[in-house]
Each structure stands twice: as C-alpha cells, then as structure tokens.
Amino acid sequence: MQTFIAFWNILRKDIENYYLKPPNISWGIIFPLSWTLMQLIRSQGDIGIEELLSGLMAMSVLFGTTSMLAVTITFERRSRSFDRLLIAPISISTLVIAKILGAILFGILNAFVPVIFAAFFINLSGINWGITLAAVILIAITSALLGLLIAVSAKEVFEAQTFSNFFRFPMLFLCGLFIPIDKLPVILKPISFCLPLTYGTDILNGAITGNSIFNAIFNISVMLVFTTLLFYLCLRNIKTKWIL
C-alpha cells in the first residue's frame, strides 16, 4: 500500500508541475501539431492522409514522451529533488515506472491529435483501433524509456533536448514515418531495423492502411524486447551515474 501511495504521489507531482513547462509545450505539443497541420494540408495533393497518419501519430508520441522526460528528470536533477526520491523506501524499478508513466500518458494523448484532425478529412471507420492503441502504447513506452536514458546523461533541459534531437530527427527519416523503408538507401536499412520506432510505425501502418512489412505479432514481440532492454539500461544508468 505504501508503495502504491509513493507511486501515485510521484506521478501526480509530475503531472501538476511539468506538463505545461515551456519545453513540453514547444517540442511536445506545438511541433507535432504544426507538423500534423502542414502534412494534412499538403496531403490534398497526391499523398493520401491515411498514408501519413501512422507517421504523424508515431512522431507525436516520440516528441511528446521524450520532451516530457527531458523536463522532469533534468529539472529534478538540478534541484536535487530526484536525489531525495532515490533514498525513499521504494525500489528503483518502481521509481522509474512512476517517472515514465506521466510521459507515457502525455505521449498517448499526443498520438490522437493527428487522428482528430484527420477525422475532418477522411473516414476512419476502417482502422483497427485495438491494434492501433496497442502500437501507440508500445511506442510511448519505448520512447519514454529512450527519453529517460538520454535525460539521465544531461544536466540541463537544453542539453537533454539537444541529445534527444540527435536521436529524434534521424528517426523521422529512418523509421518509415514518412519515407517507406524500402525506398531508403541500402546502407541505411540495417540502421532502421535497429530502432524500436520502426516496428511501432509498422504496426500502425498495418492497422491503418493494411500495408506493413511484418505481421503485428512479430512487431509487438520486438517492441517488448526493446522495452525490456531499455528498461534494464535505464536502471543500470541510474544506479551507476546517480547512486554508486
């Protein structure tokens, strides 16, 4: 019971204190929103909105979750409030889950902003919403863990955002969000398949347009492997960089 109370209070504090911080508004909300509007307006030509929707959703999750972690972790590291959490009578695993859950929820909400706009242009009744929701959740989890992994290495918010952009912007072009993987140069394809967002986007492509490289079960399995690996790396980094 005490663990649950601690978990809830950490999550509530993050929601109340960090959701409307300027970096979250600029990178987590405004950038995905403006990119969504730009692509949807542009798609009135020869690009179908359905073909863009999966990429826009994945991008919104990616930027929303990583921006959230860049703010929460670096602010708390600078104020040393995270140090107080580390000596609290809860496990490191519980602490990590509590810290990333707010970012995950933020990313999931961001994912459906493009859906709301797309609903004004096309009929969305053919989308498999169950698979879509599963994909969004998995993308949010892996993106949050990646954001935490980056934030642990930064001392200031601008450093965390810079490190995040080093990974986020290449993913826009390597993970099949807007450029199909089969159209990438041969030398870049192996890199694409080493990124978890590739498999999350492939799940969304299958659920929205029916065009995917792999089947949903394989993609979900790979995403779960990435989740486990990233969670382990986050725990190890926190223990080695902030505790030992």
mmCIF file of C-alpha atoms in Angstrom:
data_model
loop_
_atom_site.group_PDB
_atom_site.id
_atom_site.type_symbol
_atom_site.label_atom_id
_atom_site.label_comp_id
_atom_site.label_asym_id
_atom_site.label_seq_id
_atom_site.Cartn_x
_atom_site.Cartn_y
_atom_site.Cartn_z
ATOM 1 C CA MET A 1 0.000 0.000 0.000
ATOM 2 C CA GLN A 2 2.844 2.379 0.861
ATOM 3 C CA THR A 3 4.487 1.618 -2.470
ATOM 4 C CA PHE A 4 1.272 2.490 -4.311
ATOM 5 C CA ILE A 5 0.913 5.762 -2.372
ATOM 6 C CA ALA A 6 4.503 6.716 -3.219
ATOM 7 C CA PHE A 7 3.960 5.717 -6.850
ATOM 8 C CA TRP A 8 0.783 7.809 -7.121
ATOM 9 C CA ASN A 9 2.320 10.863 -5.475
ATOM 10 C CA ILE A 10 5.332 10.834 -7.797
ATOM 11 C CA LEU A 11 3.057 10.561 -10.829
ATOM 12 C CA ARG A 12 0.681 13.283 -9.583
ATOM 13 C CA LYS A 13 3.547 15.658 -8.828
ATOM 14 C CA ASP A 14 4.969 15.249 -12.331
ATOM 15 C CA ILE A 15 1.575 15.902 -13.918
ATOM 16 C CA GLU A 16 0.923 19.002 -11.839
ATOM 17 C CA ASN A 17 4.410 20.513 -12.068
ATOM 18 C CA TYR A 18 5.757 19.646 -15.504
ATOM 19 C CA TYR A 19 3.055 19.109 -18.135
ATOM 20 C CA LEU A 20 2.828 22.797 -19.069
ATOM 21 C CA LYS A 21 6.519 23.669 -18.894
ATOM 22 C CA PRO A 22 7.743 25.624 -21.998
ATOM 23 C CA PRO A 23 9.881 22.769 -23.442
ATOM 24 C CA ASN A 24 6.879 20.428 -23.274
ATOM 25 C CA ILE A 25 4.652 22.978 -24.987
ATOM 26 C CA SER A 26 7.171 23.745 -27.741
ATOM 27 C CA TRP A 27 8.533 20.281 -28.507
ATOM 28 C CA GLY A 28 5.836 18.029 -27.089
ATOM 29 C CA ILE A 29 2.727 19.829 -28.364
ATOM 30 C CA ILE A 30 3.388 22.678 -30.816
ATOM 31 C CA PHE A 31 5.955 20.911 -33.013
ATOM 32 C CA PRO A 32 3.891 17.721 -33.595
ATOM 33 C CA LEU A 33 0.743 19.836 -34.004
ATOM 34 C CA SER A 34 2.277 22.176 -36.586
ATOM 35 C CA TRP A 35 3.855 19.253 -38.444
ATOM 36 C CA THR A 36 0.479 17.491 -38.465
ATOM 37 C CA LEU A 37 -1.326 20.506 -39.887
ATOM 38 C CA MET A 38 1.379 21.040 -42.501
ATOM 39 C CA GLN A 39 1.268 17.429 -43.692
ATOM 40 C CA LEU A 40 -2.531 17.206 -43.701
ATOM 41 C CA ILE A 41 -2.859 20.421 -45.716
ATOM 42 C CA ARG A 42 -0.113 19.276 -48.080
ATOM 43 C CA SER A 43 -1.749 15.855 -48.484
ATOM 44 C CA GLN A 44 -4.595 17.310 -50.541
ATOM 45 C CA GLY A 45 -2.345 16.620 -53.499
ATOM 46 C CA ASP A 46 -1.045 13.178 -54.393
ATOM 47 C CA ILE A 47 -0.356 11.892 -50.863
ATOM 48 C CA GLY A 48 -3.197 10.159 -49.035
ATOM 49 C CA ILE A 49 -3.949 11.228 -45.478
ATOM 50 C CA GLU A 50 -4.179 7.594 -44.380
ATOM 51 C CA GLU A 51 -0.613 7.046 -45.575
ATOM 52 C CA LEU A 52 0.575 9.952 -43.431
ATOM 53 C CA LEU A 53 -1.486 9.235 -40.327
ATOM 54 C CA SER A 54 0.641 6.436 -38.881
ATOM 55 C CA GLY A 55 3.810 8.526 -39.225
ATOM 56 C CA LEU A 56 2.175 11.575 -37.670
ATOM 57 C CA MET A 57 0.902 9.539 -34.723
ATOM 58 C CA ALA A 58 4.279 7.911 -34.113
ATOM 59 C CA MET A 59 6.054 11.262 -34.346
ATOM 60 C CA SER A 60 3.628 12.871 -31.901
ATOM 61 C CA VAL A 61 4.251 10.106 -29.372
ATOM 62 C CA LEU A 62 8.015 10.272 -29.829
ATOM 63 C CA PHE A 63 8.301 14.028 -29.332
ATOM 64 C CA GLY A 64 5.718 14.148 -26.550
ATOM 65 C CA THR A 65 7.305 11.458 -24.369
ATOM 66 C CA THR A 66 10.950 12.425 -24.845
ATOM 67 C CA SER A 67 10.186 16.110 -24.234
ATOM 68 C CA MET A 68 8.381 15.230 -21.025
ATOM 69 C CA LEU A 69 11.289 13.202 -19.637
ATOM 70 C CA ALA A 70 13.834 15.836 -20.670
ATOM 71 C CA VAL A 71 11.971 18.341 -18.485
ATOM 72 C CA THR A 72 11.086 16.235 -15.443
ATOM 73 C CA ILE A 73 14.404 14.461 -14.966
ATOM 74 C CA THR A 74 16.724 17.390 -15.657
ATOM 75 C CA PHE A 75 14.724 19.836 -13.508
ATOM 76 C CA GLU A 76 14.726 17.390 -10.624
ATOM 77 C CA ARG A 77 18.363 16.553 -11.069
ATOM 78 C CA ARG A 78 19.294 20.246 -10.941
ATOM 79 C CA SER A 79 17.171 20.869 -7.838
ATOM 80 C CA ARG A 80 18.390 17.581 -6.316
ATOM 81 C CA SER A 81 14.804 16.508 -5.651
ATOM 82 C CA PHE A 82 15.478 13.313 -7.597
ATOM 83 C CA ASP A 83 18.198 12.512 -5.075
ATOM 84 C CA ARG A 84 15.565 12.534 -2.349
ATOM 85 C CA LEU A 85 13.453 10.100 -4.348
ATOM 86 C CA LEU A 86 16.423 7.742 -4.627
ATOM 87 C CA ILE A 87 16.618 7.388 -0.842
ATOM 88 C CA ALA A 88 12.876 6.875 -0.481
ATOM 89 C CA PRO A 89 11.784 3.391 0.707
ATOM 90 C CA ILE A 90 10.733 2.228 -2.772
ATOM 91 C CA SER A 91 12.565 0.173 -5.346
ATOM 92 C CA ILE A 92 14.398 1.790 -8.259
ATOM 93 C CA SER A 93 12.129 -0.109 -10.660
ATOM 94 C CA THR A 94 9.015 1.398 -9.055
ATOM 95 C CA LEU A 95 10.583 4.853 -9.188
ATOM 96 C CA VAL A 96 11.446 4.514 -12.883
ATOM 97 C CA ILE A 97 7.944 3.306 -13.770
ATOM 98 C CA ALA A 98 6.383 6.191 -11.820
ATOM 99 C CA LYS A 99 8.620 8.730 -13.587
ATOM 100 C CA ILE A 100 7.948 7.442 -17.104
ATOM 101 C CA LEU A 101 4.203 6.825 -16.698
ATOM 102 C CA GLY A 102 3.388 10.536 -16.884
ATOM 103 C CA ALA A 103 5.403 10.813 -20.094
ATOM 104 C CA ILE A 104 3.670 7.728 -21.496
ATOM 105 C CA LEU A 105 0.213 9.203 -20.818
ATOM 106 C CA PHE A 106 1.319 12.519 -22.330
ATOM 107 C CA GLY A 107 2.556 10.723 -25.455
ATOM 108 C CA ILE A 108 -0.622 8.676 -25.844
ATOM 109 C CA LEU A 109 -2.753 11.820 -25.718
ATOM 110 C CA ASN A 110 -0.475 13.460 -28.284
ATOM 111 C CA ALA A 111 -0.865 10.476 -30.612
ATOM 112 C CA PHE A 112 -4.567 11.097 -31.119
ATOM 113 C CA VAL A 113 -4.229 14.771 -32.007
ATOM 114 C CA PRO A 114 -3.486 13.863 -35.669
ATOM 115 C CA VAL A 115 -6.429 11.445 -35.575
ATOM 116 C CA ILE A 116 -8.796 14.252 -34.557
ATOM 117 C CA PHE A 117 -7.606 16.434 -37.426
ATOM 118 C CA ALA A 118 -7.675 13.562 -39.922
ATOM 119 C CA ALA A 119 -11.291 12.800 -38.976
ATOM 120 C CA PHE A 120 -12.294 16.084 -40.652
ATOM 121 C CA PHE A 121 -10.830 14.895 -43.972
ATOM 122 C CA ILE A 122 -11.335 11.121 -44.227
ATOM 123 C CA ASN A 123 -13.462 8.253 -42.932
ATOM 124 C CA LEU A 124 -11.582 6.450 -40.138
ATOM 125 C CA SER A 125 -14.027 3.574 -39.698
ATOM 126 C CA GLY A 126 -11.699 1.082 -41.421
ATOM 127 C CA ILE A 127 -8.915 1.444 -38.852
ATOM 128 C CA ASN A 128 -8.236 -1.420 -36.448
ATOM 129 C CA TRP A 129 -8.382 0.628 -33.259
ATOM 130 C CA GLY A 130 -7.343 -2.210 -30.939
ATOM 131 C CA ILE A 131 -4.047 -2.766 -32.750
ATOM 132 C CA THR A 132 -3.607 0.990 -33.136
ATOM 133 C CA LEU A 133 -3.954 1.573 -29.391
ATOM 134 C CA ALA A 134 -1.525 -1.272 -28.637
ATOM 135 C CA ALA A 135 1.005 0.234 -31.043
ATOM 136 C CA VAL A 136 0.640 3.711 -29.527
ATOM 137 C CA ILE A 137 1.164 2.349 -26.013
ATOM 138 C CA LEU A 138 4.272 0.394 -27.039
ATOM 139 C CA ILE A 139 5.722 3.380 -28.899
ATOM 140 C CA ALA A 140 5.032 5.567 -25.860
ATOM 141 C CA ILE A 141 6.770 3.127 -23.512
ATOM 142 C CA THR A 142 9.887 2.667 -25.656
ATOM 143 C CA SER A 143 10.090 6.397 -26.405
ATOM 144 C CA ALA A 144 9.750 7.241 -22.704
ATOM 145 C CA LEU A 145 12.497 4.804 -21.778
ATOM 146 C CA LEU A 146 14.707 6.212 -24.534
ATOM 147 C CA GLY A 147 13.986 9.713 -23.256
ATOM 148 C CA LEU A 148 14.866 8.668 -19.700
ATOM 149 C CA LEU A 149 18.081 7.072 -20.918
ATOM 150 C CA ILE A 150 19.044 10.349 -22.587
ATOM 151 C CA ALA A 151 17.886 12.590 -19.716
ATOM 152 C CA VAL A 152 19.970 10.713 -17.161
ATOM 153 C CA SER A 153 23.099 11.830 -19.030
ATOM 154 C CA ALA A 154 22.120 15.534 -19.166
ATOM 155 C CA LYS A 155 22.432 18.239 -16.523
ATOM 156 C CA GLU A 156 20.215 20.926 -18.086
ATOM 157 C CA VAL A 157 16.961 20.884 -20.051
ATOM 158 C CA PHE A 158 18.579 22.335 -23.185
ATOM 159 C CA GLU A 159 21.229 19.595 -23.061
ATOM 160 C CA ALA A 160 18.582 16.893 -22.795
ATOM 161 C CA GLN A 161 16.600 18.426 -25.678
ATOM 162 C CA THR A 162 19.752 18.623 -27.806
ATOM 163 C CA PHE A 163 20.640 14.995 -27.091
ATOM 164 C CA SER A 164 17.035 13.984 -27.793
ATOM 165 C CA ASN A 165 17.026 15.776 -31.150
ATOM 166 C CA PHE A 166 20.169 13.888 -32.099
ATOM 167 C CA PHE A 167 18.054 10.727 -31.999
ATOM 168 C CA ARG A 168 14.580 12.047 -32.819
ATOM 169 C CA PHE A 169 15.160 13.782 -36.135
ATOM 170 C CA PRO A 170 17.036 10.891 -37.783
ATOM 171 C CA MET A 171 14.140 8.661 -36.733
ATOM 172 C CA LEU A 172 11.761 10.808 -38.793
ATOM 173 C CA PHE A 173 13.538 9.557 -41.911
ATOM 174 C CA LEU A 174 14.822 6.120 -40.869
ATOM 175 C CA CYS A 175 11.778 4.544 -39.206
ATOM 176 C CA GLY A 176 9.293 4.632 -42.082
ATOM 177 C CA LEU A 177 7.297 7.523 -40.668
ATOM 178 C CA PHE A 178 7.157 9.456 -43.927
ATOM 179 C CA ILE A 179 9.673 7.688 -46.189
ATOM 180 C CA PRO A 180 8.995 3.961 -46.778
ATOM 181 C CA ILE A 181 11.855 1.791 -45.594
ATOM 182 C CA ASP A 182 12.096 0.038 -48.961
ATOM 183 C CA LYS A 183 12.954 3.410 -50.535
ATOM 184 C CA LEU A 184 15.845 4.084 -48.172
ATOM 185 C CA PRO A 185 19.446 3.588 -49.374
ATOM 186 C CA VAL A 186 20.659 0.050 -48.777
ATOM 187 C CA ILE A 187 23.284 1.234 -46.298
ATOM 188 C CA LEU A 188 20.607 2.829 -44.058
ATOM 189 C CA LYS A 189 18.144 -0.069 -43.925
ATOM 190 C CA PRO A 190 20.052 -2.052 -41.247
ATOM 191 C CA ILE A 191 20.059 1.051 -39.030
ATOM 192 C CA SER A 192 16.313 1.398 -39.495
ATOM 193 C CA PHE A 193 15.684 -2.136 -38.257
ATOM 194 C CA CYS A 194 17.722 -1.442 -35.113
ATOM 195 C CA LEU A 195 15.281 1.261 -33.976
ATOM 196 C CA PRO A 196 12.151 0.381 -31.964
ATOM 197 C CA LEU A 197 10.091 3.115 -33.605
ATOM 198 C CA THR A 198 10.389 1.267 -36.932
ATOM 199 C CA TYR A 199 8.360 -1.639 -35.590
ATOM 200 C CA GLY A 200 5.833 0.589 -33.851
ATOM 201 C CA THR A 201 5.248 2.528 -37.059
ATOM 202 C CA ASP A 202 4.916 -0.761 -38.965
ATOM 203 C CA ILE A 203 2.154 -1.849 -36.568
ATOM 204 C CA LEU A 204 0.335 1.446 -37.184
ATOM 205 C CA ASN A 205 0.757 1.079 -40.947
ATOM 206 C CA GLY A 206 -0.819 -2.376 -40.784
ATOM 207 C CA ALA A 207 -3.699 -1.192 -38.592
ATOM 208 C CA ILE A 208 -4.454 1.961 -40.602
ATOM 209 C CA THR A 209 -3.627 1.162 -44.237
ATOM 210 C CA GLY A 210 -3.113 -2.617 -44.179
ATOM 211 C CA ASN A 211 0.420 -2.197 -45.563
ATOM 212 C CA SER A 212 3.121 -3.452 -43.233
ATOM 213 C CA ILE A 213 6.478 -5.160 -43.575
ATOM 214 C CA PHE A 214 5.985 -7.638 -40.743
ATOM 215 C CA ASN A 215 2.901 -9.049 -39.046
ATOM 216 C CA ALA A 216 1.603 -7.452 -35.860
ATOM 217 C CA ILE A 217 2.646 -10.308 -33.550
ATOM 218 C CA PHE A 218 6.281 -10.105 -34.695
ATOM 219 C CA ASN A 219 6.334 -6.322 -34.346
ATOM 220 C CA ILE A 220 4.814 -6.425 -30.874
ATOM 221 C CA SER A 221 7.316 -9.103 -29.796
ATOM 222 C CA VAL A 222 10.239 -6.987 -30.998
ATOM 223 C CA MET A 223 8.846 -3.919 -29.242
ATOM 224 C CA LEU A 224 8.602 -5.887 -25.986
ATOM 225 C CA VAL A 225 12.237 -6.932 -26.351
ATOM 226 C CA PHE A 226 13.249 -3.296 -26.853
ATOM 227 C CA THR A 227 11.154 -2.326 -23.807
ATOM 228 C CA THR A 228 12.947 -4.859 -21.620
ATOM 229 C CA LEU A 229 16.385 -3.829 -22.910
ATOM 230 C CA LEU A 230 15.766 -0.089 -22.484
ATOM 231 C CA PHE A 231 14.307 -0.588 -19.007
ATOM 232 C CA TYR A 232 17.401 -2.527 -17.961
ATOM 233 C CA LEU A 233 19.716 0.141 -19.398
ATOM 234 C CA CYS A 234 17.798 2.902 -17.598
ATOM 235 C CA LEU A 235 18.077 1.101 -14.274
ATOM 236 C CA ARG A 236 21.787 0.456 -14.791
ATOM 237 C CA ASN A 237 22.482 4.075 -15.750
ATOM 238 C CA ILE A 238 20.616 5.461 -12.746
ATOM 239 C CA LYS A 239 22.489 3.139 -10.402
ATOM 240 C CA THR A 240 25.923 3.826 -11.903
ATOM 241 C CA LYS A 241 25.575 7.567 -12.572
ATOM 242 C CA TRP A 242 23.474 8.702 -9.591
ATOM 243 C CA ILE A 243 23.903 6.154 -6.834
ATOM 244 C CA LEU A 244 27.328 4.499 -6.973
#
